[in-house]
Structures are given as C-alpha cells and as structure tokens.
mmCIF file of C-alpha atoms in Angstrom:
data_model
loop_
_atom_site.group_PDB
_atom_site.id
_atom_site.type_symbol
_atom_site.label_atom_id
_atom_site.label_comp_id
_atom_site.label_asym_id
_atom_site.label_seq_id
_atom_site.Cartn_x
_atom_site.Cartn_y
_atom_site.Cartn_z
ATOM 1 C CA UNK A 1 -13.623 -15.230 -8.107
ATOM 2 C CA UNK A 2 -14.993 -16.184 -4.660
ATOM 3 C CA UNK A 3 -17.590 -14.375 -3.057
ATOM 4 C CA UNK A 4 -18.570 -14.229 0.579
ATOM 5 C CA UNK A 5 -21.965 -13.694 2.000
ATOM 6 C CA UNK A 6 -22.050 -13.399 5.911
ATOM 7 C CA UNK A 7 -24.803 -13.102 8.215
ATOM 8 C CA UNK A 8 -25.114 -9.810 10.109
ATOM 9 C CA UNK A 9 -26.017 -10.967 13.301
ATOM 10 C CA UNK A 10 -25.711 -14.594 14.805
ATOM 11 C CA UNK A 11 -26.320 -16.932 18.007
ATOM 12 C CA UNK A 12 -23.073 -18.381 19.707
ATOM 13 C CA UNK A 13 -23.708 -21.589 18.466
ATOM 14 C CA UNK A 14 -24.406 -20.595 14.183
ATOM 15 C CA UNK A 15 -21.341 -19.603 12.503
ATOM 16 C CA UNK A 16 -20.665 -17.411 9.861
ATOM 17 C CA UNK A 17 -22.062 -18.648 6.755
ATOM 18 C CA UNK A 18 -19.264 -18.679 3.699
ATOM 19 C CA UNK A 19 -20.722 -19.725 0.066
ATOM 20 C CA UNK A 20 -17.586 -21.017 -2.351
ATOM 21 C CA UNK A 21 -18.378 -23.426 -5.661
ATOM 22 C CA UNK A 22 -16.423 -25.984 -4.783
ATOM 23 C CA UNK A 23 -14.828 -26.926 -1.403
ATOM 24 C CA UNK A 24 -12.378 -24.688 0.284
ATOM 25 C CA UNK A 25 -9.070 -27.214 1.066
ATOM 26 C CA UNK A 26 -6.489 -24.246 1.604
ATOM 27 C CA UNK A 27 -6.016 -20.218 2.747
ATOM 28 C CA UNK A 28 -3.368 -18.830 1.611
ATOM 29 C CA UNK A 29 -1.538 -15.442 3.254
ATOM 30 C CA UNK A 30 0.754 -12.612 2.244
ATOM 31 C CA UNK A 31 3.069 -11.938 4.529
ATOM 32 C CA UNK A 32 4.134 -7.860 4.966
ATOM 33 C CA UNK A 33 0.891 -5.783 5.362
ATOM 34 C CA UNK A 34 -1.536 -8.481 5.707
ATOM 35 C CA UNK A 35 0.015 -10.328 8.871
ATOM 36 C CA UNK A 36 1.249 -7.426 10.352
ATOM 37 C CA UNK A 37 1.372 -3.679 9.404
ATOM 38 C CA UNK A 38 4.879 -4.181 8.286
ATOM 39 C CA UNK A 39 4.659 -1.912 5.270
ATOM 40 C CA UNK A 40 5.144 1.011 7.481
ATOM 41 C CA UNK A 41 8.366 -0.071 8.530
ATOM 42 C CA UNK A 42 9.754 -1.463 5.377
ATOM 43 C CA UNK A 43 8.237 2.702 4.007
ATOM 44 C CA UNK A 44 11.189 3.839 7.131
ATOM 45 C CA UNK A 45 13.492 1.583 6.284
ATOM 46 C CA UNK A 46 13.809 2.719 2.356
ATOM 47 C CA UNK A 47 13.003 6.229 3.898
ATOM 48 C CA UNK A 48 16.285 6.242 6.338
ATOM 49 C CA UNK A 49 18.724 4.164 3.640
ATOM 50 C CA UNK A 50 17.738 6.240 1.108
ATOM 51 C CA UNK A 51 18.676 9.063 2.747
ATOM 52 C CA UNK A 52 21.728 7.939 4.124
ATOM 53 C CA UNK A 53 22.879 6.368 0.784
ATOM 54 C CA UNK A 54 21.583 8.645 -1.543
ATOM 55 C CA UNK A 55 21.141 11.896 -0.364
ATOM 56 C CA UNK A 56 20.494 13.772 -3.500
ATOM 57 C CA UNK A 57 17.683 11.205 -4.350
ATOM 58 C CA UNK A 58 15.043 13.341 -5.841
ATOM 59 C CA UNK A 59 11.962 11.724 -4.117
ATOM 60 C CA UNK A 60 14.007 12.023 -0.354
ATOM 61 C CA UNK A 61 12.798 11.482 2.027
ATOM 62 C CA UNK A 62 10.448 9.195 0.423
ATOM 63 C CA UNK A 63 6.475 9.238 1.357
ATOM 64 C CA UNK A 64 4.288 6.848 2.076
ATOM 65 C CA UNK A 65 2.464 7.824 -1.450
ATOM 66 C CA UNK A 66 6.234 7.344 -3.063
ATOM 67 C CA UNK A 67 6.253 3.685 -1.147
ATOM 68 C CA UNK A 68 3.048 2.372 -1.787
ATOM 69 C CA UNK A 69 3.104 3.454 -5.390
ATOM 70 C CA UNK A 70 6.580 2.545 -6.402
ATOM 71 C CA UNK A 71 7.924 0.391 -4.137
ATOM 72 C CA UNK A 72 5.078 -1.499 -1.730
ATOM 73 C CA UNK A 73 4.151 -5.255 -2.805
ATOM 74 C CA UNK A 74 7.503 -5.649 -5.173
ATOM 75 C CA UNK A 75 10.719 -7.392 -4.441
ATOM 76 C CA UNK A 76 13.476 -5.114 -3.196
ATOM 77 C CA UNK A 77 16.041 -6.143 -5.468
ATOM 78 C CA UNK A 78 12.788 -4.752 -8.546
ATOM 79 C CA UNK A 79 11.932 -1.877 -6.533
ATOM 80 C CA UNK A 80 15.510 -0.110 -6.119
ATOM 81 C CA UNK A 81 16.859 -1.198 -10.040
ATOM 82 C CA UNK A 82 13.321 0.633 -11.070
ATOM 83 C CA UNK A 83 14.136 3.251 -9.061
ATOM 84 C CA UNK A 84 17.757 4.003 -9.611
ATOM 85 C CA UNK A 85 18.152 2.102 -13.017
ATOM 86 C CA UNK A 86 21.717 3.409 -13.431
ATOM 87 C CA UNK A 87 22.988 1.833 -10.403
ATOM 88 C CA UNK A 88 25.326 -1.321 -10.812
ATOM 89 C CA UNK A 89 23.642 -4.660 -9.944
ATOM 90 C CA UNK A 90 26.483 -5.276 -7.179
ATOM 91 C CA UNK A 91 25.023 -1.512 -5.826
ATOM 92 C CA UNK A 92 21.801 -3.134 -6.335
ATOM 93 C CA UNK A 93 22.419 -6.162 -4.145
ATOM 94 C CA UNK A 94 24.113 -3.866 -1.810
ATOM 95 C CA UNK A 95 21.594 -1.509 -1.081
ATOM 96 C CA UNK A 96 19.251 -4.861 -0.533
ATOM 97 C CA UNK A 97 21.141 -6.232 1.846
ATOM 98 C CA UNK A 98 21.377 -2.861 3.992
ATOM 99 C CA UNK A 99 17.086 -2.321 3.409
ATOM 100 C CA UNK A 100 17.146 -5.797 4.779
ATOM 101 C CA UNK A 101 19.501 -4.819 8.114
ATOM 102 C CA UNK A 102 17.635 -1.373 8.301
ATOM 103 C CA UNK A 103 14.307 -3.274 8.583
ATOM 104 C CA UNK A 104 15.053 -5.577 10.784
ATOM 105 C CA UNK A 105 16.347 -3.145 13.476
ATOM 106 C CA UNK A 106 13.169 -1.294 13.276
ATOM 107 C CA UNK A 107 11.100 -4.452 13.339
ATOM 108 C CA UNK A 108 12.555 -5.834 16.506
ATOM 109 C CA UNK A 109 11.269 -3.275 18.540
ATOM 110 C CA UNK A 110 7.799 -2.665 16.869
ATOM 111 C CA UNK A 111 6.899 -5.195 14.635
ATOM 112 C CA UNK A 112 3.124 -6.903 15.911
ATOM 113 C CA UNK A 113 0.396 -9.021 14.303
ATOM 114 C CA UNK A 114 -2.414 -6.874 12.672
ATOM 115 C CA UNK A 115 -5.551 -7.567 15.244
ATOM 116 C CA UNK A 116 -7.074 -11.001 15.249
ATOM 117 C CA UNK A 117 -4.124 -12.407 13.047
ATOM 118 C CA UNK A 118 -2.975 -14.474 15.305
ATOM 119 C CA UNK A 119 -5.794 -15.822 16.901
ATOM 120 C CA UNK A 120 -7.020 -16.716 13.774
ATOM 121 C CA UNK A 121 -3.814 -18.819 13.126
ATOM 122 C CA UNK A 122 -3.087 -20.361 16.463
ATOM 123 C CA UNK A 123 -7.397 -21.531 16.256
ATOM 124 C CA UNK A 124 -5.964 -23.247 12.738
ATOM 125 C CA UNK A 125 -2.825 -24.698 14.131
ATOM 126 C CA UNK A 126 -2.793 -25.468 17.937
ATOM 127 C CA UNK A 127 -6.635 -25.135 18.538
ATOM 128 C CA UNK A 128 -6.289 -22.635 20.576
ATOM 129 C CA UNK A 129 -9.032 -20.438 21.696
ATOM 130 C CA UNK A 130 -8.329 -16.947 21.486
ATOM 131 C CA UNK A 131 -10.898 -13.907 21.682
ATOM 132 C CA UNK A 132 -11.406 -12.778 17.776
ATOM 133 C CA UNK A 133 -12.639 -9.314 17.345
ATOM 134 C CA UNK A 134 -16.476 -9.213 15.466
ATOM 135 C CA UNK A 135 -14.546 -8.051 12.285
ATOM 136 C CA UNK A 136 -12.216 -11.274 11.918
ATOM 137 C CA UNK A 137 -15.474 -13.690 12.580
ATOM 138 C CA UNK A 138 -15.323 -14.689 8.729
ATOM 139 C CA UNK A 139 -11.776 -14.867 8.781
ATOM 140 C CA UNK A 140 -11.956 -17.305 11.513
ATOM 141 C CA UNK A 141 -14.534 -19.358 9.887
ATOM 142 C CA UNK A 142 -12.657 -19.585 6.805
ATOM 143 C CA UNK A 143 -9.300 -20.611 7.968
ATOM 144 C CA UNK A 144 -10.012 -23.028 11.281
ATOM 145 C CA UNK A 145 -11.760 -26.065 9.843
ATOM 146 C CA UNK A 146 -8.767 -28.105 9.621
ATOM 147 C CA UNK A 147 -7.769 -26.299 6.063
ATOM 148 C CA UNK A 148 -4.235 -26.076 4.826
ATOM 149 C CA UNK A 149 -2.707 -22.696 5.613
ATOM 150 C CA UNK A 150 0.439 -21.463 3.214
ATOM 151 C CA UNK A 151 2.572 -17.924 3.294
ATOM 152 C CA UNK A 152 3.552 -16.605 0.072
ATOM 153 C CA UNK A 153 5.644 -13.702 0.190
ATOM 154 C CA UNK A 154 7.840 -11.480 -2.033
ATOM 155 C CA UNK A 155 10.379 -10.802 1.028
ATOM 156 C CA UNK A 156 13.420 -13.054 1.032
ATOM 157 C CA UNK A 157 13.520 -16.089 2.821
ATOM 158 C CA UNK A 158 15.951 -14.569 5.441
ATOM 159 C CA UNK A 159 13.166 -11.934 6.201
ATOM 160 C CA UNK A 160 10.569 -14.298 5.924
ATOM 161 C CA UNK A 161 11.610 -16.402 8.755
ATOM 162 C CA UNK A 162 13.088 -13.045 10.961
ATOM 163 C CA UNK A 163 9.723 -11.163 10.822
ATOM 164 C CA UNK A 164 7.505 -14.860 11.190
ATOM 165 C CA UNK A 165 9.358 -15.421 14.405
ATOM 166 C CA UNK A 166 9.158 -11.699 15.597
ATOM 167 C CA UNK A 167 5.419 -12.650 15.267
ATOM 168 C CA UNK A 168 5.287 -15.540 16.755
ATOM 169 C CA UNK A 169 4.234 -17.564 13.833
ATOM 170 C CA UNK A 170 7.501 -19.542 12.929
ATOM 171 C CA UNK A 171 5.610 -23.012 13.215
ATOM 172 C CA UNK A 172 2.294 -21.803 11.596
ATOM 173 C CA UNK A 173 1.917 -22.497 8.446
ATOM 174 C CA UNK A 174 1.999 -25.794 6.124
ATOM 175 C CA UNK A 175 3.816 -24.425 3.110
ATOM 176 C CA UNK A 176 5.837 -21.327 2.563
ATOM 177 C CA UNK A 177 6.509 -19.531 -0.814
ATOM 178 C CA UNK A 178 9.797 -17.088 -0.412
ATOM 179 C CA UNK A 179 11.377 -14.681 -3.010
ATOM 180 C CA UNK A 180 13.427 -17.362 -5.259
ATOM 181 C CA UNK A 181 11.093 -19.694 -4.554
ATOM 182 C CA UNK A 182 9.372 -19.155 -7.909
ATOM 183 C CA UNK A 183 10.652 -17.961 -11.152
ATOM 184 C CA UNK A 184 8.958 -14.652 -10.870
ATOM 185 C CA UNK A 185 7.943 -12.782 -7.990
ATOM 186 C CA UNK A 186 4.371 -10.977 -7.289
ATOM 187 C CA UNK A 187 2.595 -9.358 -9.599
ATOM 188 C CA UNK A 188 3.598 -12.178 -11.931
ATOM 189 C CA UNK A 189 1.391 -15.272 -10.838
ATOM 190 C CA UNK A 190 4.490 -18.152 -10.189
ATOM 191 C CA UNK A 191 4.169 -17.371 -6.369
ATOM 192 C CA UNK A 192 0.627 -18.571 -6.213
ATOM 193 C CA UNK A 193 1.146 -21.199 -8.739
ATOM 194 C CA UNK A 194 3.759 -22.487 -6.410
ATOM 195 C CA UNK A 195 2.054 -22.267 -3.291
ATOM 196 C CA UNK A 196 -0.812 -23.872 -4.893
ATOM 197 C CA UNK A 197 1.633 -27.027 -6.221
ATOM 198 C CA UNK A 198 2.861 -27.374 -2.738
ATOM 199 C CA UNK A 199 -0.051 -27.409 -1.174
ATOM 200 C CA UNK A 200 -1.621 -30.217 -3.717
ATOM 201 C CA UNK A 201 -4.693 -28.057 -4.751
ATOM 202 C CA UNK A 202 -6.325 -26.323 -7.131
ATOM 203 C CA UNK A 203 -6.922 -22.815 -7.750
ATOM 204 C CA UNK A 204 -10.727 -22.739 -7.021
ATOM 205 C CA UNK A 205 -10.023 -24.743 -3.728
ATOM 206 C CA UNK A 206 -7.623 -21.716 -2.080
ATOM 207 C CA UNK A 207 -8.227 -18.512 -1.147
ATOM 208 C CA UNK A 208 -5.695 -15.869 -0.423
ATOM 209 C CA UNK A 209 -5.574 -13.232 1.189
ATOM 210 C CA UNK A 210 -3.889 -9.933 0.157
ATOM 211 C CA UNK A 211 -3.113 -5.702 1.014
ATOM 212 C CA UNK A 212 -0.861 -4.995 -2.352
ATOM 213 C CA UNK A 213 -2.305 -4.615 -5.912
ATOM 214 C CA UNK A 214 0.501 -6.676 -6.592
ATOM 215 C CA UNK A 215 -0.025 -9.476 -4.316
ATOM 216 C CA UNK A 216 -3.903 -9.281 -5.884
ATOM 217 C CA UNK A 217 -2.696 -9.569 -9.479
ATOM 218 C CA UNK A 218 -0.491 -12.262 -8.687
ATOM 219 C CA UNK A 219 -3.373 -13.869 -6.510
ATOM 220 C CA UNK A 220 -6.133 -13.738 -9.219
ATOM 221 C CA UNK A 221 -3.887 -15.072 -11.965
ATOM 222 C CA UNK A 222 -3.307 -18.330 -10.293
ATOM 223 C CA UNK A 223 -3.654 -21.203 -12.532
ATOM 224 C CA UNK A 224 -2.748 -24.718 -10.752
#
C-alpha cells in the first residue's frame, strides 16, 4: 500500500511532496470512469439495449444502483451472462457487440476527459503546460517526472482505442492492457500483472489509479 502525504498550502516554486518506499518508475490508469465519466454512458447504453432487447427484463430500465452494483468495472461479455445466465453464448456475444455500437453513438457526442485528466497526461507526454485545477496538484506531481504511464482496461480493445481517441489521448500512453490481453479480466489481478510485465517494473514501483471496486481488487493484488 502507498500512502500520500501532501502539503496544504505551497509557494510556486515547492511542489507537492509524495512519500513512496521505494521509487515510483510507472502510473498506471483505468480507463472508463477514471479518464472520463464514461460509466454514465456505458449505465445508458445497457439501459436503452436492455430495453430494446429485453423488454420484460425485470430490473428495466436499469438504475444507476443496478449498474454500478452488477454491471460497472466488469467485462461486458461477464456482466450480461451474470445477468441473463440462460441466454446462449452466441446471444451473449450478440448483445456485446450491440452495448458496444449503443455506446459508441452516445459517446461521440458527449464523451470528455474528467477535469485535469488531460493536462495531467499531455504535462507527462508532450510537456505541455496546461492549467491543473488545485485538486489534481498531486496527480500532476505523481505522473510528470518522466514516469512510464500504462492504461489497463476491462473494455475491448476496439473500445479502448474509439473512446482514447474521442479523448484525445490515442498517443498517450506507453503500454496498454485491453480485455484479452490477460487471461482474466478485473477483479482478477492478470490485468495489472500484465501491465506491470510490459512496463518492466515491479509492483511497489507503480501506482494505479482506479473508480471500480473491481479495478481496486485487481489493482491491489498485483504481484510482478
């Protein structure tokens, strides 16, 4: 576990002060929820299928409690065989592929970076100096000394690189860690073990950052 003590006020020229045992060599992101506030789209996108494909579905039209409990932080091919565990795995791969289409029509028109996420990036990548709200200081500290920066997602690598390029962030980031990628997705650690491989580092020399329990289980477990 890595704890972070930061300074409640500072000069211009003292930065945020981050305490880690051992060096930090890499940052390491989620994609949906922590890059952008995608989660509410993907929650209308299983909302509007659902309803569309399976009208008598008893939890229709499905909340945002319903999403984030059952569905939020998991793979969709997981989410919709826990869900409808009768349905045929062709059905399954179906219904996938149309959550996928669904999402992506909704994302092209509203899809953004959460605040100060991509500042904080383009300061890593292209040196770019951006105004960074207060609240993203540490962030910034953590991730723009020259640090390896990886994705590692649940979403399929399709998604990964349609929503990365709605952001703006297609060139961004050293590694990448897709559904398939690894033998198991989040909660189950391989994502993070993977990511970690790529990047050539060690558990206790990354950080990641997470919104899903899932995404933290699978985070914390990391062994590389």
């Amino acid at each position: 576990t890595r704890f972070f003590f930061t300074a409640t006020s500072r000069s211009e020229e003292t930065c945020f002060q981050t305490l880690f045992p051992v060096p930090l060599r890499a940052v390491l992101f989620d994609m949906d929820g922590t890059l952008s506030d995608s989660e509410t789209l993907h929650w209308r996108a299983y909302s509007n299928v659902f309803k569309r494909e399976f009208p008598s579905f008893p939890a229709n039209p499905i909340s945002r409690r319903y999403y984030n409990t059952n569905i939020g932080g998991r793979t969709k091919s997981y989410s919709v065989a826990q869900i409808l565990p009768n349905l045929p795995p062709s059905e399954v791969s179906r219904i996938c592929i149309e959550l996928e289409k669904e999402f992506e029509g909704l994302a092209r028109k509203d899809l953004k970076c959460l605040p100060g996420v991509k500042e904080v990036i383009y300061f890593h990548r292209f040196h770019c100096r951006c105004y960074v709200p207060n609240y993203q200081q540490l962030l910034q500290e953590v991730v723009c000394a020259g640090r390896q920066i990886a994705l590692v997602t649940n979403a399929p690598p399709t998604e990964m690189a349609f929503s990365l390029a709605c952001l703006d962030l297609s060139n961004c980031f050293d590694v990448r860690v897709a559904a398939g990628d690894a033998p198991q997705p989040k909660p189950h650690p391989a994502p993070y073990v993977e990511g970690l491989r790529r990047l050539g580092v060690r558990a206790k020399e990354a950080i990641a950052f997470e919104d899903s329990l899932a995404g933290v289980r699978s985070a914390v477990s990391a062994v590389w």
